[in-house]
XYZ file of C-alpha atoms in Angstrom:
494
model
C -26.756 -7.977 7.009
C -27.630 -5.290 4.185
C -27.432 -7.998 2.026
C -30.144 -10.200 3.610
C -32.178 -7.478 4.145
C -31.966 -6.692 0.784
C -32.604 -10.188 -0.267
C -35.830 -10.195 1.958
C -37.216 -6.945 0.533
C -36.765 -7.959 -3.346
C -37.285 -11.123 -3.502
C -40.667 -12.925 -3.013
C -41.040 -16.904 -1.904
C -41.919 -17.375 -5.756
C -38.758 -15.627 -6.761
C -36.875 -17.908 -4.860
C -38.022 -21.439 -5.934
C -38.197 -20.780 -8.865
C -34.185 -19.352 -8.606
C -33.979 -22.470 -7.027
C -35.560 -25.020 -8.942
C -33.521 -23.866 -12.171
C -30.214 -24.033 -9.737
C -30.628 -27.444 -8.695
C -32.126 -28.471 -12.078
C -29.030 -27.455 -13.765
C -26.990 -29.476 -11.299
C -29.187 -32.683 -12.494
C -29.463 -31.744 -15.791
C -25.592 -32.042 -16.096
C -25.457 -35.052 -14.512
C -28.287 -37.059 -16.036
C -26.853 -36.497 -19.592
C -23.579 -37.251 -18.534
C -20.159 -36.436 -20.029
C -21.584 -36.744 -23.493
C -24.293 -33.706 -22.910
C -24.495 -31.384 -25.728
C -22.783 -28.180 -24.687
C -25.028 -26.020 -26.054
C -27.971 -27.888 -24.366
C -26.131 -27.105 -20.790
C -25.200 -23.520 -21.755
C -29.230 -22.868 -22.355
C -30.120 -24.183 -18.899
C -27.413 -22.724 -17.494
C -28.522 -19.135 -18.836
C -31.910 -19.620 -17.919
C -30.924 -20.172 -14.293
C -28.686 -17.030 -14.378
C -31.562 -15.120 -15.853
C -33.776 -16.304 -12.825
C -31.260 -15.269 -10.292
C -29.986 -18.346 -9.192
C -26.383 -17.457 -9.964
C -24.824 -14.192 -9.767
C -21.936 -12.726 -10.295
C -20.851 -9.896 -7.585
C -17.604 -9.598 -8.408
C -17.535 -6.313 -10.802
C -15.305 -3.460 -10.447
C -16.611 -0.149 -10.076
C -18.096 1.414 -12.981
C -17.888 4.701 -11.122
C -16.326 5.715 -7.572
C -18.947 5.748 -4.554
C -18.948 9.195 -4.573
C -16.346 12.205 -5.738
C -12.698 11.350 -5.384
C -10.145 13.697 -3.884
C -7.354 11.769 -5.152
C -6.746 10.015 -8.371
C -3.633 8.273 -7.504
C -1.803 6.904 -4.783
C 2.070 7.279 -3.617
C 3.124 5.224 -0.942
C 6.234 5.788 0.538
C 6.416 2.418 2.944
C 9.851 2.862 5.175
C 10.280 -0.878 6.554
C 11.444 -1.603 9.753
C 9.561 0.350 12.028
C 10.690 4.088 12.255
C 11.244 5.533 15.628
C 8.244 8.387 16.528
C 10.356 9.456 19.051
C 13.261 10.171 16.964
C 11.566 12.000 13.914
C 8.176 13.558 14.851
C 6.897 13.083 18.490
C 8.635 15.532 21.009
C 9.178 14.414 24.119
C 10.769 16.870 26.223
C 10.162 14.278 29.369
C 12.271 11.366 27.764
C 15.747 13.564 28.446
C 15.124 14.480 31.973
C 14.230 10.871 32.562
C 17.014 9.326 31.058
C 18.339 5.997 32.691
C 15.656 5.565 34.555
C 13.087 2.877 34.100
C 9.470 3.210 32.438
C 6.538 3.460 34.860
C 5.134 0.444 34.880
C 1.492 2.608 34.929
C 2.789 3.474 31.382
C 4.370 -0.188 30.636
C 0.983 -1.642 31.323
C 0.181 -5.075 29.960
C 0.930 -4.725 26.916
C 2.625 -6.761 24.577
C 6.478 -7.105 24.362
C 8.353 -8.895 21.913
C 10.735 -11.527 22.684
C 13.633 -9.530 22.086
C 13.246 -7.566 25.452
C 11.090 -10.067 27.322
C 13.977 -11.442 29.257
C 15.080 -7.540 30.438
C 15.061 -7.230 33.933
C 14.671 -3.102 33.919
C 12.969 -1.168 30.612
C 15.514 2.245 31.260
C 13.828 5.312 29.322
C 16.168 6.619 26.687
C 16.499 9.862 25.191
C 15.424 10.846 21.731
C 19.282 10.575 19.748
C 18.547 13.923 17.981
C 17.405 17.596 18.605
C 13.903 18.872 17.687
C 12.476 22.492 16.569
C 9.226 23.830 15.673
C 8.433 24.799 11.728
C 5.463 25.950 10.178
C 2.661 28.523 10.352
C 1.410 25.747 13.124
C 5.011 25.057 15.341
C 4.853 21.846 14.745
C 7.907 20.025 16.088
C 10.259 17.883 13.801
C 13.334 16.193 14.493
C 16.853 17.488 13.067
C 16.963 14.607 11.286
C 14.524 15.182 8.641
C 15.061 19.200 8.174
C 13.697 18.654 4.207
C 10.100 17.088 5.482
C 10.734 19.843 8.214
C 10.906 22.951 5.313
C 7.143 20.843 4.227
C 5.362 21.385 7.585
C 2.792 23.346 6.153
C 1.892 21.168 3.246
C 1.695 17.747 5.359
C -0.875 16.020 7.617
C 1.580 13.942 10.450
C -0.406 11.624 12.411
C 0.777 10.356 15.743
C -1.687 7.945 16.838
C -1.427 5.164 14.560
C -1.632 1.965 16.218
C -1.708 -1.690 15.203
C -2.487 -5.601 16.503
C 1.090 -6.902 15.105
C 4.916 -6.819 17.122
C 6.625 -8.984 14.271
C 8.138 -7.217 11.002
C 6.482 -9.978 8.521
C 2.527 -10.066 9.673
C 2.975 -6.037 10.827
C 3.938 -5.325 6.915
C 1.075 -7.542 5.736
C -1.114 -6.149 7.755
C -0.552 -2.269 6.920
C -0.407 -3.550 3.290
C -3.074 -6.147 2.906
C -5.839 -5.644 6.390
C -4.819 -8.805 7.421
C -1.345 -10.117 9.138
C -2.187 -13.737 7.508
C -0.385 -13.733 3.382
C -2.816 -14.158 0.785
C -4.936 -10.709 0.959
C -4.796 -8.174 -1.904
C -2.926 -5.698 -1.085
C -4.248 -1.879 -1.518
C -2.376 -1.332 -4.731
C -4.095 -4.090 -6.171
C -7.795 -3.520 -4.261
C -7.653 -0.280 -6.253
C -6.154 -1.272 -9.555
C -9.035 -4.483 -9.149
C -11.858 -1.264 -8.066
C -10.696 1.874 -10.571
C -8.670 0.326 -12.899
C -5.846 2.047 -14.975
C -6.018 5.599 -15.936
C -2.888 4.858 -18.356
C -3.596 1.810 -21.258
C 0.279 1.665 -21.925
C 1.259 0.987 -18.068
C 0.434 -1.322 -15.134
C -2.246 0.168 -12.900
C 0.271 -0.684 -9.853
C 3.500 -0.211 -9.763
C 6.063 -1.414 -7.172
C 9.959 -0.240 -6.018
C 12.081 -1.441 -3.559
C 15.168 0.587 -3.016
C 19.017 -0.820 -2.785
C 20.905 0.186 0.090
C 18.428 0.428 3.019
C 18.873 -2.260 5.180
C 19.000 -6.216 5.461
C 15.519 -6.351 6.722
C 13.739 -8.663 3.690
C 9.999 -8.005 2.428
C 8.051 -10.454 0.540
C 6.676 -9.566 -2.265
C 3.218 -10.902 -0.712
C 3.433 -7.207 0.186
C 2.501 -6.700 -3.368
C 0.129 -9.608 -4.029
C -2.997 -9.934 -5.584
C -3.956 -12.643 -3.396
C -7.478 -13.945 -4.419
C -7.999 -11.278 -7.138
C -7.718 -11.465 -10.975
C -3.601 -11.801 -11.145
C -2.999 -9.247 -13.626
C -3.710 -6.877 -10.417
C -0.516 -7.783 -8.997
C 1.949 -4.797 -8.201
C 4.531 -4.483 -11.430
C 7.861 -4.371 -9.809
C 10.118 -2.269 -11.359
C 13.957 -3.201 -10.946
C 17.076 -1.318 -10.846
C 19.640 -1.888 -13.743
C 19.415 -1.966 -17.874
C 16.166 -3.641 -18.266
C 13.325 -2.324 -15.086
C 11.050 -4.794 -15.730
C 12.323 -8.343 -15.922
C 12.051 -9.975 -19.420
C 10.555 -7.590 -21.415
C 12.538 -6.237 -23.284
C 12.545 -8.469 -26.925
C 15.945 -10.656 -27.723
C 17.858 -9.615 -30.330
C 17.139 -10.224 -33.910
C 13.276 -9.923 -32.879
C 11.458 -7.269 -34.679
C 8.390 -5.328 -32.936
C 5.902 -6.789 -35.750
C 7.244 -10.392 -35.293
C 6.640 -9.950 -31.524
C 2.922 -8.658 -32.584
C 2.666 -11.445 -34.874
C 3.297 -13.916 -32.230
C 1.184 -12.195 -29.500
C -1.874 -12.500 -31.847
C -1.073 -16.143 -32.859
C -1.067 -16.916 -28.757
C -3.807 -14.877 -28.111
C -6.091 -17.060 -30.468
C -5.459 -20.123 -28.686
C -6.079 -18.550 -25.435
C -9.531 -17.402 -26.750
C -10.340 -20.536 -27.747
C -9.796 -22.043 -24.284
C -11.322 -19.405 -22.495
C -14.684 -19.788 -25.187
C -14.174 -24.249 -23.257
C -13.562 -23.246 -19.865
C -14.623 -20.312 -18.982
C -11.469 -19.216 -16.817
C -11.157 -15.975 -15.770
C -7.629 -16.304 -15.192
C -6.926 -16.570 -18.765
C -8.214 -12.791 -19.205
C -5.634 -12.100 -16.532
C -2.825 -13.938 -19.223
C -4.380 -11.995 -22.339
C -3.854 -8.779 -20.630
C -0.452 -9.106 -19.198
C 0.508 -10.384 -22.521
C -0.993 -6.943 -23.808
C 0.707 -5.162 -21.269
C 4.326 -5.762 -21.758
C 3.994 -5.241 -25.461
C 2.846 -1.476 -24.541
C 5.587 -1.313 -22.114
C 7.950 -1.638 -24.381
C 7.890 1.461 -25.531
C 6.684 3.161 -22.211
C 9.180 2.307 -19.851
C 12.228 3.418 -21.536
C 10.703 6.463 -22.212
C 10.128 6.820 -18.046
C 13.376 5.571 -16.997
C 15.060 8.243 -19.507
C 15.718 10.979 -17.403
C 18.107 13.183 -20.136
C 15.489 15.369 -20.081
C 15.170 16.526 -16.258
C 16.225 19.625 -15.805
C 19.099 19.820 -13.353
C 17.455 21.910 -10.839
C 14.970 19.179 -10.304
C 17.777 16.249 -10.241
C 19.398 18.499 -7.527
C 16.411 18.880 -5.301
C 16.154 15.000 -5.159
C 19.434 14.619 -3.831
C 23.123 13.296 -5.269
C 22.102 9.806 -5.112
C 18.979 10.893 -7.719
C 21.054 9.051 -10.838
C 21.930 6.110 -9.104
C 19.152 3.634 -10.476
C 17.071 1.877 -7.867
C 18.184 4.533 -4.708
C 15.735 5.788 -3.087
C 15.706 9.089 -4.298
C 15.890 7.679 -7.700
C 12.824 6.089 -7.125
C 11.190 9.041 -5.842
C 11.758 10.717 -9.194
C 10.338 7.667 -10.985
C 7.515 7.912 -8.877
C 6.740 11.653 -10.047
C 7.122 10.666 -13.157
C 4.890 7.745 -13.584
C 2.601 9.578 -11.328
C 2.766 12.216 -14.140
C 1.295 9.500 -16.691
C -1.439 8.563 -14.555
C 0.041 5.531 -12.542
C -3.329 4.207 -10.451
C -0.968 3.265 -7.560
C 3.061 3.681 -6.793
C 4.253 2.007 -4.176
C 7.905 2.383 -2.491
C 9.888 0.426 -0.150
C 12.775 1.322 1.812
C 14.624 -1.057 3.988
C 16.576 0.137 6.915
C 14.509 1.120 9.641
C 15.182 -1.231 12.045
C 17.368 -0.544 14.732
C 17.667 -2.923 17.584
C 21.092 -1.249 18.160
C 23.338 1.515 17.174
C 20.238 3.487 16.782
C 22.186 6.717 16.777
C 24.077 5.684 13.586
C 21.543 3.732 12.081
C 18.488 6.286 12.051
C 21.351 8.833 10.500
C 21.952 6.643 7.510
C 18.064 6.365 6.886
C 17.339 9.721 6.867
C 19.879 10.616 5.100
C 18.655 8.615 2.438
C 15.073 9.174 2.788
C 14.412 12.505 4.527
C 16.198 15.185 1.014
C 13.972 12.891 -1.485
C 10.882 12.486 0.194
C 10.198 16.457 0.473
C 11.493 16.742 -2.604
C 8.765 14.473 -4.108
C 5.832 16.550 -2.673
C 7.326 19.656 -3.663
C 7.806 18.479 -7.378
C 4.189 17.028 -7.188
C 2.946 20.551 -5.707
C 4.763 23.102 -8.296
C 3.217 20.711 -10.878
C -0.121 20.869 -10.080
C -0.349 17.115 -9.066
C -0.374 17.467 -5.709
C -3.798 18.293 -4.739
C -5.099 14.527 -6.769
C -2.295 12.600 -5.312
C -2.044 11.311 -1.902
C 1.537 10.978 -1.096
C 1.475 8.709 2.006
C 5.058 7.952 3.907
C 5.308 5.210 7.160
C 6.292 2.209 8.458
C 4.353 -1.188 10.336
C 4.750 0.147 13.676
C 7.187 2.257 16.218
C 9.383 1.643 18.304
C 9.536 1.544 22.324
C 10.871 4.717 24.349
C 12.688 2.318 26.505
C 16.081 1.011 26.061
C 16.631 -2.371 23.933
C 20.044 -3.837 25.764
C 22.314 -2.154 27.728
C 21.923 1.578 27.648
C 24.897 3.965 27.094
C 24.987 7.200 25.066
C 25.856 5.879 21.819
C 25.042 2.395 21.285
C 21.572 1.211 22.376
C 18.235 0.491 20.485
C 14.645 0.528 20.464
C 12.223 -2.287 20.331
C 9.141 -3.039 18.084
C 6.313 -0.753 19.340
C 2.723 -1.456 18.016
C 0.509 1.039 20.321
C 1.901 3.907 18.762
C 3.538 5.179 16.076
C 3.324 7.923 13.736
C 2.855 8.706 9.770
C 2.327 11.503 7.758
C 0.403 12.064 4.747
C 0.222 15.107 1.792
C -2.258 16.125 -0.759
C -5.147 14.097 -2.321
C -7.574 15.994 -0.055
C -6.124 15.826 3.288
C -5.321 19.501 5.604
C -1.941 20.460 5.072
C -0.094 21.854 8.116
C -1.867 19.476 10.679
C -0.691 17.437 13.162
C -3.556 14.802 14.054
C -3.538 12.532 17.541
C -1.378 12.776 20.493
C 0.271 10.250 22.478
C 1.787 10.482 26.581
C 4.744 11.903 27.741
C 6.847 8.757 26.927
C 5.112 8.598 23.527
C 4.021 4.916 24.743
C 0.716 5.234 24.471
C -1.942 6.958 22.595
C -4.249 9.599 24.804
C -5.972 11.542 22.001
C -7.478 10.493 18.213
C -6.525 6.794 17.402
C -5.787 5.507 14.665
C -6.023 1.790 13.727
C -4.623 0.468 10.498
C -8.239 -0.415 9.102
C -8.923 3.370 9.905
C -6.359 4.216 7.845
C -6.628 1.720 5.112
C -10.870 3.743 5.220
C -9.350 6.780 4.824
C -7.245 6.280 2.002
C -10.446 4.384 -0.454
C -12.312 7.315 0.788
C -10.182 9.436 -0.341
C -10.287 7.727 -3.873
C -13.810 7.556 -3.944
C -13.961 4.325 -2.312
C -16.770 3.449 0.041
C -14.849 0.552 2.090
C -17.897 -1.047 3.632
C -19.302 -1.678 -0.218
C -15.894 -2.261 -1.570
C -16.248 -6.407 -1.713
C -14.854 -9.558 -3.129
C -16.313 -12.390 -2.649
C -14.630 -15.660 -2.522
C -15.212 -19.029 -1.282
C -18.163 -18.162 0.028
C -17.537 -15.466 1.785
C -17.267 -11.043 1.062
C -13.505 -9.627 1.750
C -13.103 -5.884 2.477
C -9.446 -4.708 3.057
C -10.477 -3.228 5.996
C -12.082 -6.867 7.482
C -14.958 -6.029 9.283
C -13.586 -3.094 10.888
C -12.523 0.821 9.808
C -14.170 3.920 10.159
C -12.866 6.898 8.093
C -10.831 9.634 9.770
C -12.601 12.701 9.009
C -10.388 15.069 11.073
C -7.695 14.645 8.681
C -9.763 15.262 5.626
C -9.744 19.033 4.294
């Protein structure tokens, strides 16, 4: 609507014939002279009618931010799989007197269930499979679970009325990552690598790491995509092992000059075909092809970590030398957020427990909880903190009720989309808070919502992105990667 309005107020009826005229006469011109038409004569038209308005070109990142950023950078520390609220950060004293019996159905409602319990005959409450304490100058309550994101109570923002539209792992994770549960949106690394571009010439703008050891859960690397945006946007994955980024390091027997040689030899053909068709895509290819050759001498010099000092290695945990863990991957992401990384985004499987829940939430935060505190602490004593948003969460929660038969040791939770909760550290958010509430069963949300889009508002904002004039247009139409929805949530903003 801005955009007709706009359109109404600047141009006159003179404006646009004559926009159109040259539009449509370029059209005819083109086909009039046929395939023989003298490229130069087309190009002239073509110009003129681009000069008069009739075709733009929208698509531009930002030269600037919308206004003042409180973050430069982004780490996102995505824990697939849905982790249980009711488990790590949302206290429910009520769930352990009412143990066994079944949900209300006031609190059940109508809301969706997924097929996994829609055959249950009772929905028996289940007690939280861990003990919780306050910490912080505020109390807040945290599970004895996580005691290291516990000992950071006062430096993190937990929110605990997230909510979202999706039940299913696949379109939930799309959705968080992309504003849309359909594949084929850019994802948020790559809406802000496309928006702000790199702050660092000699690495990608957006960087992705999926940890080994988490969980059997798979996530597609549509997580990651560009979708409909220039491809060299795409998150980088890096990969655990010799060489972190597939096939880039140079055979053997090739010297760095031959391999500069050759890249300029390519790129000159490339040129040439872009100067024909006009292809954006082959800017995408010139850059990549740019990009590894720079990486070859900035990655190793990331993945080295002889110089860490051992103090640090210890506060990441003992698994912090085992390549592609996910405390090893927490250090990596300090690291490249110390060279100016745009976006870093993690993924650790493991997080979804149908069954066994007591030993299953154990072994993730065990490997999660030690690094993940360890990472905002490192960020904080280096000054990085306060221009990096560390963000840590999942796609949804997970139901109070029991999944199965319930007995003391053995049962599960269910997907839970109506509330869940995440927390958040630096990059201009209030340290210490605790944002939203939900009901005594932790079911559903009675204070502060949060929906995904809201979320996905928050964190441009919070970059210096305005996400109702953050566009890309595409066949024929403007894509946000909030949709047409999102409002910002300025109660968590300090």
């Amino acid at each position: 609507m801005d955009d007709i309005r706009k359109a109404l107020q600047e141009k006159s009826r003179r404006d646009f014939l004559r926009g159109s005229a040259l539009g449509l006469g370029s059209i005819a011109l083109g086909t009039l002279l046929g395939c023989n038409a003298d490229e130069q004569q087309v190009k002239k038209v073509v110009a003129a009618a681009n000069k008069a308005g009739a075709i733009s070109d929208e698509n531009q990142p930002l030269v600037n931010p919308h206004f003042v950023p409180r973050a430069k950078r982004v780490i996102y520390l995505f824990q697939s799989g849905g982790p249980s609220q009711m488990e790590l950060f949302d206290y429910k004293p009520e769930l352990y007197k009412l143990h066994g019996q079944d949900i209300p159905p006031s609190v059940l409602g109508t809301g969706r269930v997924s097929g996994m319990v829609s055959n249950q005959n009772r929905f028996p409450l289940a007690r939280p499979a861990t003990e919780f304490k306050q910490y912080g100058s505020n109390g807040a309550y945290f599970s004895d679970l996580i005691p290291y994101t516990a000992g950071i109570a006062d430096d993190i923002c937990v929110v605990k009325s997230m909510f979202t539209e999706q039940i299913n792992h696949e379109p939930a994770v799309i959705f968080t990552q992309t504003g849309n549960q359909l594949s084929g949106r850019p994802s948020i690394g790559s809406w802000i690598s496309y928006g702000l571009g790199s702050l660092n010439q000699n690495l990608p703008s957006f960087i992705v790491m999926v940890s080994k050891g988490g969980g059997d859960q798979p996530i597609s690397n549509l997580a990651w995509s560009n979708g409909f945006l220039p491809s060299h946007h795409q998150g980088v994955q890096f990969m655990s092992g010799k060489d972190p980024v597939l096939y880039l390091s140079s055979p053997d027997g090739v010297e760095k000059m031959d391999r500069r040689r050759a890249l300029d030899f390519i790129r000159s053909f490339n040129v040439l075909q872009k100067d024909k068709w006009q292809d954006p895509e082959i800017d995408s290819r010139l850059n990549q092809y740019e990009m590894a050759y720079r990486m070859q001498m900035a990655v190793p010099e990331i993945t080295d970590l002889s110089n860490e000092p051992q103090h640090i290695l210890d506060m990441y945990g003992p698994d912090v030398k085992i390549p592609g863990s996910y405390a090893y991957n927490c250090l990596m992401a300090r690291r490249l957020a110390e060279k100016d990384v745009r976006f870093i985004q993690l993924y650790h499987l493991g997080w979804d427990h149908h069954g066994a829940l007591h030993k299953g939430i154990r072994k993730a935060t065990k490997q999660t909880d030690q690094a993940s505190a360890a990472l905002v602490k490192d960020l904080k004593q280096r000054g990085l903190l306060d221009d990096t948003l560390v963000v840590w969460g999942g796609e949804f929660g997970r139901t109070s009720f029991c999944q199965g038969t319930l007995t003391e040791e053995a049962f599960g939770r269910d997907h839970h989309p109506t509330a869940y909760s995440i927390w958040m550290a630096g990059g201009g958010t209030k340290p210490g808070l605790v944002y939203g509430a939900t009901d005594d069963f932790a079911h559903n949300i009675v204070k502060d919502k949060v929906h995904v889009h809201d979320f996905q508002a928050t964190l441009l904002h919070l970059m210096g992105i305005d996400h109702e004039q953050f566009v890309y247009k595409t066949q024929g139409r403007r894509y946000r990667l909030t949709d047409v929805a999102g409002e910002v949530v300025k109660g968590i903003i300090a």
